[in-house]
Amino acid sequence: MSLTSSCFAFKNVSFKFGHCCKQLYLNAYKDYSELKQTFIKYQLKLSTCRMMSSKTMSSSTETGLIVPTFNDKVLSTSVDLNMQLVMEARSIFQTAVNAVLPHQMIWNKLNYDPKKSTLHVDGIEYILNNNLYVVGFGKAVIGMARAIEDKLGDHMVTGVLSVPQGISRALLNAGKQDMLLLPSSKFEVIEGASQNLPDKNAYKAAMEIKRIAMQVSGGDILIVLISGGGSALLPAPEPPVTLDDMLTVTKLMSRAGATIIDLNTVRKQIDILKGGGLAELAWPAKTISLILSDVIGDPLDFIASGPTVPDCTSPQDVLKLFSELGIKDAVPQSVHEVIQRKLQQTSSVSCSPVSQTTEENSRPHDWSHVQNVLVGTNKIACEVAFDKSLDYELLPLILSTEVKGEAREVGELFAVLGKFIAGAFITNSTVNDLESLLKTEYKTTEKNILTKAQIQEISDIVNMAKTSGRSGICIVAGGETTVTVRGEGKGGRNQEMAVAFALKMASRPLPPHVKVIFLSAGTDGQDGPTPSAGAVVSPEFLSLAQTSGLDAADYLDRNDTHTLLSLVDNGSCHVVTGLTGTNVMDLHLLIVKSNSI
């Protein structure tokens, strides 16, 4: 995979503010800064150690740390700036994760009138009369199911959930009882997909979900809860493909650097329930899918491989992917057999949500009975991170919610941005300086990695920070990168990004009085097959590793970043949340702060 084709494909960028309102934004910051400085000087004259504002110290229940707000940071000069930024980054991340926990998001979408027994979902009305069935699969659905049962439990007949191995205990240990089902619950919960790979327990759950879908009739309502990890938790391979064959394909593609879109393209062609299969089995019952997105751009047909959405992929797409990834000869013969059989079929199902009949199946592929509703996204988490960063006197910018590409290359790009912003605090850097830095330190000339608009936004945000008296900047981004596995180590995409960032940052000393912190972590609390969600590092990480006799570049090359991070500074750089009960991909925070402004 080439550097330019894979790296940091920032597209359809979501900016928190546009060019048209930048001057307004800047003026607001100036007013805020002047007011705040006047207040601080008044407090200093009184020689008090505590602000009269109610916003002095905030105890962060999310991280277990006492997180200083901007008032405290102005006075607490003894606090190490590096440690302070790490605390702020952790707090911003945890606050963003809390904002996308499933309970509130589900309730926001369901308007239930118990007197009339009516349920309204995005303007569509459903009549409840002890006719509700619920199935779910994914890392976040146990909390979603609790929300459903709390609100609609009186009308629920039965339900089945396929959830990750150990998630119930993890949520209990984390004190998240509100996300656990009650003892009287009507749900059967099946835990499986250890290390996010399909297994026998996940297959058992898939068969139970299939049974319920086939059981419901025209007067029934089937609510389908979908979240990240749903593909691995709903394996229903189309014969003669076996569960082992499906697992082999997943591992082959993952090791070759396949994206989640690539993986789900294949899964939809070799699985009975994916690619709209679940909704077809439930017809003519009304089907409501409540979806928590873990896919860049939120394409409904690819989240958990789109079990309730018409499939727009084709067998030809699968063969093309196998060739591009160089795994065609290693793919099990049973998979090739299913793909070839589909290629030979004379008709196919359109991805348009309209009624039609195929020659192979007399039942119409009618999608009028299906309502797909997006309840949570990475964009929501990024916007909350934006808002939270304001509490720490940081000037925030949402750069993109669609970050993708090779993890280590994306980490290196964040390092280049960190260097530019750090230097710009000291000198009058321009857009041309950033473009030049990208060309010299980010080895590509074939195409722009960042758009002209993004480069301008980054330059503008630095100038805003300097002219408005802000002491720091927080670049917020989200998405999901990939890792091309070359070694046998233990790690994940976020930990790879963090280590690659630290290595790149160490190539050039930072200006005096400027600190840079980078956090990359998964909102689900699990980065690869490790107990960490990700990591938070500074440029000093490399020297800490060297002091311990560790070669960070070697660990990165062997995909062993989790081991490296565990050995450096007693593992203090790890971001460990435990399973969070949600999943809207990853968050990336680049914080640059100067104590000389």
Coordinates of C-alpha atoms in Angstrom, one line a residue:
M1 CA 0.0 0.0 0.0
S2 CA 1.6 3.3 -1.1
L3 CA 2.2 6.2 1.3
T4 CA 0.2 8.5 -0.8
S5 CA -2.7 6.2 -1.5
S6 CA -3.3 5.2 2.1
C7 CA -2.2 8.1 4.2
F8 CA -4.6 10.4 6.0
A9 CA -7.4 10.5 3.4
F10 CA -9.1 13.6 4.9
K11 CA -12.3 13.9 2.8
N12 CA -15.7 15.4 3.5
V13 CA -14.1 17.4 6.3
S14 CA -16.3 18.6 9.1
F15 CA -15.1 21.9 10.4
K16 CA -16.6 23.4 13.5
F17 CA -16.5 26.9 12.0
G18 CA -16.2 28.1 8.5
H19 CA -14.3 30.9 6.7
C20 CA -17.4 33.1 6.8
C21 CA -17.4 33.4 10.6
K22 CA -13.8 33.4 11.5
Q23 CA -13.6 37.1 12.4
L24 CA -16.6 36.7 14.7
Y25 CA -14.9 33.7 16.3
L26 CA -11.7 35.6 16.8
N27 CA -13.5 38.6 18.3
A28 CA -15.3 36.4 20.7
Y29 CA -12.0 34.9 21.9
K30 CA -10.5 38.4 22.3
D31 CA -13.4 39.5 24.4
Y32 CA -13.3 36.4 26.5
S33 CA -9.5 36.7 27.0
E34 CA -9.7 40.3 28.1
L35 CA -12.5 39.6 30.6
K36 CA -10.7 36.6 32.0
Q37 CA -7.4 38.4 32.4
T38 CA -9.1 41.2 34.3
F39 CA -10.7 38.7 36.6
I40 CA -7.4 36.9 37.2
K41 CA -5.5 40.1 38.0
Y42 CA -8.3 41.0 40.5
Q43 CA -7.9 37.7 42.2
L44 CA -4.1 38.0 42.4
K45 CA -4.4 41.3 44.1
L46 CA -6.5 39.6 46.7
S47 CA -3.6 37.0 47.1
T48 CA -6.1 34.2 47.0
C49 CA -5.2 30.7 45.9
R50 CA -8.7 29.9 44.8
M51 CA -10.9 31.6 42.2
M52 CA -14.2 32.9 43.4
S53 CA -15.8 31.2 40.4
S54 CA -17.5 27.9 41.1
K55 CA -15.3 26.5 38.4
T56 CA -12.1 26.0 40.3
M57 CA -11.2 22.3 40.4
S58 CA -13.2 19.7 38.7
S59 CA -13.0 16.1 39.9
S60 CA -13.1 13.9 36.9
T61 CA -15.0 10.7 37.7
E62 CA -14.2 9.5 34.2
T63 CA -10.4 9.3 34.8
G64 CA -10.1 9.3 38.5
L65 CA -7.9 12.4 38.4
I66 CA -8.4 15.9 39.7
V67 CA -8.4 17.9 36.5
P68 CA -7.5 21.6 36.8
T69 CA -9.7 24.0 34.8
F70 CA -8.3 27.2 33.2
N71 CA -8.6 29.2 36.4
D72 CA -6.4 26.8 38.3
K73 CA -3.9 26.4 35.6
V74 CA -3.2 30.1 35.5
L75 CA -2.2 30.1 39.1
S76 CA -0.7 26.7 39.5
T77 CA 2.6 27.4 37.9
S78 CA 4.2 24.5 39.8
V79 CA 2.3 21.9 37.8
D80 CA 4.5 20.4 35.1
L81 CA 3.1 21.5 31.8
N82 CA 3.6 18.1 30.2
M83 CA 1.7 16.3 32.9
Q84 CA -1.0 19.0 32.8
L85 CA -1.5 18.5 29.1
V86 CA -1.6 14.7 29.5
M87 CA -4.4 15.1 32.1
E88 CA -6.3 17.5 29.9
A89 CA -6.0 15.1 26.9
R90 CA -7.3 12.2 29.0
S91 CA -10.2 14.2 30.3
I92 CA -11.2 15.5 26.9
F93 CA -11.1 11.9 25.5
Q94 CA -13.2 10.5 28.4
T95 CA -15.8 13.3 28.2
A96 CA -16.2 12.6 24.5
V97 CA -16.7 8.9 25.1
N98 CA -19.2 9.6 27.8
A99 CA -21.2 11.6 25.3
V100 CA -21.7 8.6 23.0
L101 CA -22.7 6.1 25.6
P102 CA -25.8 4.2 24.3
H103 CA -28.5 4.9 26.9
Q104 CA -29.1 8.6 26.2
M105 CA -28.7 8.2 22.4
I106 CA -31.3 5.5 22.2
W107 CA -33.8 7.5 24.3
N108 CA -33.2 10.6 22.1
K109 CA -34.5 8.6 19.1
L110 CA -37.5 6.8 20.8
N111 CA -40.6 8.8 21.6
Y112 CA -43.0 6.5 23.4
D113 CA -46.5 7.4 24.6
P114 CA -47.6 4.8 27.2
K115 CA -51.2 6.0 27.2
K116 CA -51.6 5.3 23.5
S117 CA -49.0 2.5 23.3
T118 CA -47.5 4.3 20.3
L119 CA -43.8 4.6 19.4
H120 CA -42.5 7.3 17.2
V121 CA -39.1 7.0 15.6
D122 CA -37.9 9.9 13.4
G123 CA -41.5 10.7 12.5
I124 CA -42.7 7.1 11.9
E125 CA -45.4 5.7 14.2
Y126 CA -45.6 2.1 15.4
I127 CA -48.4 0.5 17.4
L128 CA -47.1 -1.6 20.4
N129 CA -49.3 -4.4 21.6
N130 CA -47.0 -7.1 23.2
N131 CA -45.6 -7.5 19.7
L132 CA -42.0 -6.3 20.2
Y133 CA -38.9 -8.5 19.5
V134 CA -35.4 -7.3 19.9
V135 CA -32.1 -8.6 18.6
G136 CA -28.7 -7.0 18.8
F137 CA -25.0 -7.5 18.0
G138 CA -22.0 -5.4 18.7
K139 CA -19.8 -3.9 21.4
A140 CA -22.4 -1.4 22.6
V141 CA -25.7 -3.2 22.3
I142 CA -26.0 -4.4 25.9
G143 CA -26.3 -0.8 27.0
M144 CA -28.7 -0.1 24.1
A145 CA -30.8 -3.1 25.0
R146 CA -31.0 -1.9 28.6
A147 CA -32.4 1.4 27.3
I148 CA -34.9 -0.4 25.1
E149 CA -36.1 -2.6 28.0
D150 CA -36.4 0.3 30.4
K151 CA -38.7 2.2 28.0
L152 CA -40.5 -0.5 26.1
G153 CA -40.1 -3.7 28.2
D154 CA -43.9 -4.1 28.8
H155 CA -44.4 -4.8 25.2
M156 CA -41.4 -7.0 24.6
V157 CA -41.8 -10.7 23.9
T158 CA -38.2 -11.9 23.7
G159 CA -34.8 -10.9 22.6
V160 CA -31.2 -12.1 21.9
L161 CA -27.9 -10.2 22.1
S162 CA -24.6 -11.2 20.7
V163 CA -21.9 -9.3 22.7
P164 CA -18.1 -9.5 23.2
Q165 CA -16.7 -12.1 25.5
G166 CA -16.4 -10.7 29.0
I167 CA -18.2 -7.4 28.4
S168 CA -20.9 -8.0 31.2
R169 CA -18.2 -8.5 33.8
A170 CA -16.1 -5.6 32.5
L171 CA -19.1 -3.2 32.7
L172 CA -19.9 -4.5 36.2
N173 CA -16.3 -4.0 37.3
A174 CA -16.3 -0.5 35.8
G175 CA -19.4 0.4 37.9
K176 CA -21.6 0.8 34.9
Q177 CA -24.7 -0.9 36.3
D178 CA -27.0 1.4 34.3
M179 CA -25.7 -0.3 31.1
L180 CA -26.3 -3.9 32.4
L181 CA -29.5 -5.8 32.0
L182 CA -31.7 -6.3 35.0
P183 CA -32.1 -9.9 36.5
S184 CA -35.7 -9.9 35.2
S185 CA -34.6 -9.1 31.6
K186 CA -36.3 -11.0 28.7
F187 CA -33.0 -11.0 26.8
E188 CA -30.8 -14.0 26.3
V189 CA -27.2 -12.7 26.2
I190 CA -24.5 -14.7 24.4
E191 CA -20.9 -13.6 24.8
G192 CA -18.4 -14.5 22.0
A193 CA -16.1 -13.2 19.3
S194 CA -13.0 -13.3 21.5
Q195 CA -10.4 -10.8 20.3
N196 CA -13.1 -9.4 17.9
L197 CA -13.0 -12.6 15.7
P198 CA -16.0 -14.8 14.9
D199 CA -16.2 -18.0 17.0
K200 CA -18.6 -20.8 17.9
N201 CA -20.4 -18.7 20.6
A202 CA -21.0 -15.8 18.1
Y203 CA -22.2 -18.4 15.6
K204 CA -24.7 -19.7 18.1
A205 CA -26.0 -16.2 18.8
A206 CA -26.3 -15.6 15.1
M207 CA -28.4 -18.7 14.7
E208 CA -30.7 -17.6 17.5
I209 CA -31.1 -14.1 15.9
K210 CA -31.8 -15.8 12.6
R211 CA -34.5 -17.9 14.3
I212 CA -36.3 -14.8 15.7
A213 CA -36.1 -13.1 12.4
M214 CA -37.8 -16.0 10.7
Q215 CA -40.4 -16.2 13.6
V216 CA -41.8 -12.7 13.4
S217 CA -44.8 -12.0 11.3
G218 CA -46.7 -9.1 9.7
G219 CA -48.1 -7.7 13.0
D220 CA -44.8 -7.8 14.8
I221 CA -42.1 -5.2 15.3
L222 CA -38.4 -6.3 15.3
I223 CA -35.9 -3.8 16.7
V224 CA -32.4 -4.5 15.6
L225 CA -29.6 -3.0 17.7
I226 CA -26.3 -2.6 15.8
S227 CA -22.9 -1.3 16.8
G228 CA -19.2 -1.7 16.1
G229 CA -18.0 -5.2 16.2
G230 CA -21.3 -6.4 14.9
S231 CA -19.9 -8.3 11.9
A232 CA -17.7 -10.6 14.0
L233 CA -20.6 -11.2 16.4
L234 CA -23.1 -12.2 13.7
P235 CA -21.3 -14.9 11.7
A236 CA -23.7 -16.9 9.5
P237 CA -21.6 -18.3 6.7
E238 CA -23.3 -19.3 3.5
P239 CA -22.6 -23.0 2.8
P240 CA -20.2 -24.5 2.0
V241 CA -18.3 -21.7 3.7
T242 CA -17.6 -22.7 7.3
L243 CA -16.9 -20.6 10.4
D244 CA -13.2 -21.5 10.1
D245 CA -13.2 -20.4 6.5
M246 CA -14.7 -17.1 7.4
L247 CA -12.1 -16.6 10.2
T248 CA -9.3 -17.5 7.7
V249 CA -10.5 -14.8 5.3
T250 CA -10.7 -12.2 8.0
K251 CA -7.2 -12.9 9.2
L252 CA -5.8 -12.9 5.7
M253 CA -7.4 -9.6 4.8
S254 CA -6.5 -7.9 8.1
R255 CA -2.8 -8.9 7.8
A256 CA -2.8 -7.5 4.3
G257 CA -4.0 -4.1 5.5
A258 CA -7.7 -4.3 4.5
T259 CA -10.0 -1.6 5.7
I260 CA -13.3 -2.2 7.5
I261 CA -15.0 -1.4 4.2
D262 CA -12.9 -4.1 2.5
L263 CA -13.7 -6.7 5.1
N264 CA -17.4 -6.0 5.1
T265 CA -17.6 -6.1 1.3
V266 CA -16.4 -9.7 1.5
R267 CA -18.5 -10.6 4.5
K268 CA -21.7 -9.4 2.8
Q269 CA -21.1 -11.8 -0.1
I270 CA -20.4 -15.0 2.0
D271 CA -22.8 -14.5 4.9
I272 CA -26.6 -15.2 5.0
L273 CA -27.5 -12.4 7.4
K274 CA -25.3 -9.6 6.2
G275 CA -26.0 -7.4 3.2
G276 CA -29.7 -7.0 4.0
G277 CA -30.2 -10.7 4.8
L278 CA -31.6 -10.2 8.3
A279 CA -34.2 -7.8 7.1
E280 CA -35.2 -10.0 4.3
L281 CA -35.8 -12.9 6.7
A282 CA -37.9 -10.7 9.0
W283 CA -40.2 -9.6 6.2
P284 CA -43.1 -8.7 6.4
A285 CA -42.6 -7.7 10.1
K286 CA -41.7 -4.0 10.7
T287 CA -38.0 -3.7 11.3
I288 CA -36.4 -0.8 13.1
S289 CA -32.6 -0.7 13.1
L290 CA -30.9 1.5 15.7
I291 CA -27.3 1.9 14.5
L292 CA -24.2 3.2 16.3
S293 CA -21.7 3.8 13.6
D294 CA -18.1 2.6 13.7
V295 CA -17.4 3.2 10.0
I296 CA -16.0 6.3 8.3
G297 CA -18.7 8.3 6.7
D298 CA -21.4 6.4 8.4
P299 CA -22.5 4.3 5.4
L300 CA -25.4 2.2 6.7
D301 CA -24.8 -0.6 4.3
F302 CA -21.3 -1.2 5.7
I303 CA -21.9 -0.8 9.5
A304 CA -21.8 -4.4 10.8
S305 CA -22.0 -5.4 7.2
G306 CA -25.4 -3.9 6.7
P307 CA -27.8 -6.7 7.9
T308 CA -30.9 -4.5 7.4
V309 CA -29.7 -2.5 4.4
P310 CA -29.8 -3.3 0.7
D311 CA -26.4 -4.5 -0.5
C312 CA -24.7 -2.5 -3.3
T313 CA -21.6 -4.7 -3.5
S314 CA -21.0 -7.5 -6.0
P315 CA -19.0 -10.8 -6.3
Q316 CA -16.7 -8.9 -8.7
D317 CA -15.8 -6.5 -5.9
V318 CA -14.7 -9.4 -3.8
L319 CA -12.5 -10.9 -6.5
K320 CA -10.9 -7.5 -7.1
L321 CA -10.1 -7.1 -3.4
F322 CA -8.5 -10.5 -3.2
S323 CA -6.3 -9.6 -6.1
E324 CA -5.4 -6.2 -4.8
L325 CA -4.5 -7.6 -1.3
G326 CA -2.5 -10.4 -2.9
I327 CA -4.4 -13.2 -1.1
K328 CA -6.4 -14.7 -3.9
D329 CA -4.5 -18.1 -3.8
A330 CA -4.7 -18.3 0.0
V331 CA -8.5 -17.8 0.3
P332 CA -10.3 -21.1 1.1
Q333 CA -11.9 -22.9 -1.9
S334 CA -15.3 -22.8 -0.3
V335 CA -15.3 -19.0 -0.5
H336 CA -14.3 -19.1 -4.1
E337 CA -17.2 -21.5 -4.7
V338 CA -19.8 -19.2 -3.2
I339 CA -18.4 -16.2 -5.1
Q340 CA -18.4 -18.1 -8.4
R341 CA -22.0 -19.3 -7.8
K342 CA -23.1 -15.7 -7.3
L343 CA -21.3 -14.6 -10.5
Q344 CA -23.2 -17.2 -12.5
Q345 CA -26.6 -16.1 -11.2
T346 CA -28.5 -14.4 -14.0
S347 CA -30.1 -11.7 -11.8
S348 CA -29.0 -9.7 -8.8
V349 CA -30.7 -7.6 -6.2
S350 CA -30.5 -3.8 -6.6
C351 CA -29.3 -1.7 -3.7
S352 CA -32.3 0.6 -4.2
P353 CA -34.8 0.3 -1.3
V354 CA -37.7 -0.6 -3.5
S355 CA -39.8 -3.8 -4.0
Q356 CA -38.6 -6.3 -6.5
T357 CA -38.6 -10.0 -7.1
T358 CA -35.7 -12.2 -8.0
E359 CA -35.8 -15.4 -10.1
E360 CA -34.1 -17.3 -7.3
N361 CA -36.5 -16.2 -4.6
S362 CA -40.2 -15.8 -5.1
R363 CA -40.4 -13.6 -2.0
P364 CA -40.1 -9.9 -2.9
H365 CA -37.1 -8.0 -1.7
D366 CA -39.3 -5.3 -0.2
W367 CA -37.6 -2.7 2.0
S368 CA -40.6 -0.6 2.8
H369 CA -40.9 -2.5 6.1
V370 CA -37.4 -1.4 7.2
Q371 CA -36.4 1.8 9.0
N372 CA -32.7 2.3 9.6
V373 CA -31.8 5.0 12.1
L374 CA -28.3 6.4 12.9
V375 CA -28.2 7.0 16.7
G376 CA -24.5 7.8 17.3
T377 CA -21.4 8.8 15.3
N378 CA -17.8 9.8 15.6
K379 CA -18.8 13.3 14.7
I380 CA -20.8 13.6 17.9
A381 CA -17.8 12.6 20.0
C382 CA -15.5 15.0 18.1
E383 CA -17.9 17.9 18.7
V384 CA -18.0 17.1 22.4
A385 CA -14.1 17.0 22.5
F386 CA -14.1 20.4 20.8
D387 CA -16.4 21.8 23.5
K388 CA -14.5 20.2 26.4
S389 CA -11.1 21.6 25.1
L390 CA -12.5 25.1 25.7
D391 CA -12.5 24.3 29.4
Y392 CA -8.7 24.1 29.3
E393 CA -8.2 27.5 27.5
L394 CA -7.4 25.6 24.3
L395 CA -8.4 26.9 20.9
P396 CA -10.0 23.9 19.2
L397 CA -10.4 22.8 15.6
I398 CA -12.1 19.7 14.2
L399 CA -9.9 18.8 11.3
S400 CA -11.7 15.7 10.1
T401 CA -14.0 12.9 11.3
E402 CA -12.9 10.7 8.4
V403 CA -9.2 9.9 9.2
K404 CA -8.0 6.7 7.6
G405 CA -4.9 5.2 6.1
E406 CA -1.9 3.3 7.5
A407 CA -1.7 4.0 11.3
R408 CA 2.0 4.8 11.6
E409 CA 1.9 7.1 8.6
V410 CA -1.1 9.0 10.1
G411 CA 0.8 9.3 13.3
E412 CA 3.8 10.8 11.5
L413 CA 1.5 13.4 9.8
F414 CA 0.2 14.5 13.2
A415 CA 3.8 14.9 14.3
V416 CA 4.5 17.2 11.3
L417 CA 1.4 19.2 12.3
G418 CA 2.7 19.4 15.8
K419 CA 6.1 20.7 14.7
F420 CA 4.5 23.3 12.5
I421 CA 2.1 24.6 15.3
A422 CA 5.0 24.6 17.9
G423 CA 7.2 26.6 15.6
A424 CA 4.4 28.9 14.6
F425 CA 4.0 29.9 18.3
I426 CA 7.5 31.4 18.2
T427 CA 7.8 32.6 14.6
N428 CA 5.4 34.1 12.0
S429 CA 4.8 30.9 10.1
T430 CA 2.5 30.9 7.1
V431 CA 0.6 28.5 4.9
N432 CA 3.6 28.1 2.7
D433 CA 5.7 27.1 5.6
L434 CA 3.3 24.2 6.4
E435 CA 3.2 23.1 2.8
S436 CA 7.0 23.1 2.7
L437 CA 7.2 21.2 5.9
L438 CA 4.8 18.5 4.6
K439 CA 6.9 18.1 1.4
T440 CA 10.3 17.9 3.3
E441 CA 9.3 15.8 6.3
Y442 CA 6.3 13.9 4.9
K443 CA 7.7 12.0 2.0
T444 CA 5.3 12.5 -0.8
T445 CA 5.1 14.7 -3.8
E446 CA 2.4 12.9 -5.8
K447 CA -0.6 14.6 -4.2
N448 CA -1.6 16.8 -1.3
I449 CA -2.2 14.9 1.9
L450 CA -4.1 17.8 3.4
T451 CA -6.4 19.9 1.3
K452 CA -5.6 23.6 0.7
A453 CA -8.6 24.5 2.9
Q454 CA -7.3 22.3 5.8
I455 CA -3.8 23.8 5.6
Q456 CA -5.4 27.3 5.7
E457 CA -7.5 26.3 8.7
I458 CA -4.5 25.1 10.6
S459 CA -2.6 28.2 9.9
D460 CA -5.5 30.4 10.8
I461 CA -6.1 28.6 14.1
V462 CA -2.4 29.3 15.1
N463 CA -2.8 33.0 14.3
M464 CA -6.0 33.1 16.2
A465 CA -4.3 31.6 19.3
K466 CA -1.5 34.2 19.2
T467 CA -3.6 37.3 18.5
S468 CA -6.3 36.4 21.0
G469 CA -3.9 35.5 23.8
R470 CA -4.7 31.8 23.8
S471 CA -1.9 29.7 25.1
G472 CA -2.7 26.4 23.3
I473 CA -4.4 24.6 20.4
C474 CA -6.3 21.3 20.3
I475 CA -6.6 19.6 16.9
V476 CA -9.5 17.1 17.1
A477 CA -9.9 14.4 14.6
G478 CA -11.6 11.0 14.4
G479 CA -11.9 7.9 12.2
E480 CA -10.2 4.6 11.9
T481 CA -6.8 3.7 10.5
T482 CA -5.4 0.3 9.6
V483 CA -2.2 -1.6 10.4
T484 CA -0.3 -3.7 7.9
V485 CA 1.0 -6.5 10.1
R486 CA 4.7 -7.3 9.5
G487 CA 5.7 -8.7 12.8
E488 CA 4.5 -11.0 15.5
G489 CA 4.2 -8.4 18.3
K490 CA 1.2 -7.2 20.3
G491 CA -0.4 -3.8 19.6
G492 CA -3.2 -1.9 17.9
R493 CA -3.7 0.9 15.4
N494 CA -3.9 3.7 18.1
Q495 CA -0.7 2.5 19.9
E496 CA 1.1 2.3 16.5
M497 CA 0.0 5.9 15.8
A498 CA 1.2 7.2 19.1
V499 CA 4.7 5.5 18.9
A500 CA 5.1 6.7 15.2
F501 CA 4.2 10.2 16.3
A502 CA 6.8 10.2 19.1
L503 CA 9.5 8.9 16.8
K504 CA 8.8 11.6 14.2
M505 CA 8.6 14.4 16.7
A506 CA 12.0 13.5 18.1
S507 CA 13.7 14.2 14.8
R508 CA 13.7 18.0 15.6
P509 CA 13.8 19.7 18.9
L510 CA 10.8 21.8 20.0
P511 CA 11.1 25.5 20.6
P512 CA 11.6 26.5 24.2
H513 CA 8.5 26.8 26.4
V514 CA 6.3 24.8 23.9
K515 CA 4.9 21.4 24.8
V516 CA 3.1 18.9 22.5
I517 CA 0.9 16.0 23.5
F518 CA -0.8 13.4 21.2
L519 CA -3.5 11.1 22.2
S520 CA -5.0 8.4 20.0
A521 CA -7.6 5.9 21.5
G522 CA -10.6 3.8 20.6
T523 CA -13.9 4.8 22.0
D524 CA -14.7 1.2 22.6
G525 CA -11.8 0.9 25.1
Q526 CA -10.0 -1.8 23.1
D527 CA -7.1 -1.2 20.7
G528 CA -6.4 -4.5 18.9
P529 CA -6.0 -7.6 21.1
T530 CA -4.8 -5.6 24.1
P531 CA -6.3 -4.2 27.3
S532 CA -5.5 -0.6 26.2
A533 CA -7.7 1.8 24.4
G534 CA -4.7 3.6 23.0
A535 CA -1.9 5.8 24.2
V536 CA -1.0 9.4 25.0
V537 CA 2.6 10.5 24.3
S538 CA 4.9 13.5 24.1
P539 CA 8.2 13.9 22.2
E540 CA 10.0 12.9 25.4
F541 CA 8.7 9.4 25.0
L542 CA 11.6 8.4 22.8
S543 CA 14.3 9.5 25.3
L544 CA 12.4 7.6 28.0
A545 CA 12.5 4.5 25.9
Q546 CA 16.2 4.9 25.2
T547 CA 17.0 5.4 28.9
S548 CA 15.4 2.0 29.4
G549 CA 17.5 0.5 26.6
L550 CA 14.6 0.1 24.3
D551 CA 14.6 0.7 20.5
A552 CA 11.2 2.2 19.8
A553 CA 11.6 2.0 16.0
D554 CA 12.3 -1.8 16.3
Y555 CA 9.2 -2.3 18.4
L556 CA 7.1 -0.4 15.8
D557 CA 8.5 -2.4 13.0
R558 CA 7.6 -5.6 14.8
N559 CA 4.0 -4.3 15.5
D560 CA 4.9 -4.7 19.2
T561 CA 3.9 -1.2 20.4
H562 CA 1.8 -2.4 23.3
T563 CA 4.8 -4.2 24.8
L564 CA 6.9 -1.0 24.3
L565 CA 4.4 1.2 25.9
S566 CA 4.1 -1.2 28.9
L567 CA 7.9 -1.1 29.4
V568 CA 8.4 2.7 29.2
D569 CA 7.7 4.6 32.4
N570 CA 5.8 1.7 34.0
G571 CA 3.1 1.9 31.2
S572 CA 2.0 5.4 32.2
C573 CA 1.4 6.3 28.5
H574 CA -1.3 3.7 28.1
V575 CA -4.9 4.9 27.9
V576 CA -6.9 2.3 29.8
T577 CA -10.6 2.6 30.1
G578 CA -11.9 -0.9 30.0
L579 CA -14.7 -1.8 27.7
T580 CA -16.7 1.4 27.5
G581 CA -20.0 0.0 26.2
T582 CA -19.9 2.1 23.1
N583 CA -18.0 2.3 19.8
V584 CA -17.8 5.2 17.3
M585 CA -14.3 4.5 16.1
D586 CA -11.2 6.4 17.3
L587 CA -10.4 9.9 18.6
H588 CA -7.1 11.7 18.0
L589 CA -6.1 14.8 20.0
L590 CA -3.1 16.9 19.2
I591 CA -2.5 19.5 21.9
V592 CA 0.2 22.2 21.5
K593 CA 0.7 24.7 24.2
S594 CA 3.1 27.5 25.0
N595 CA 3.7 29.0 28.4
S596 CA 5.4 32.1 26.8
I597 CA 2.3 33.7 25.2

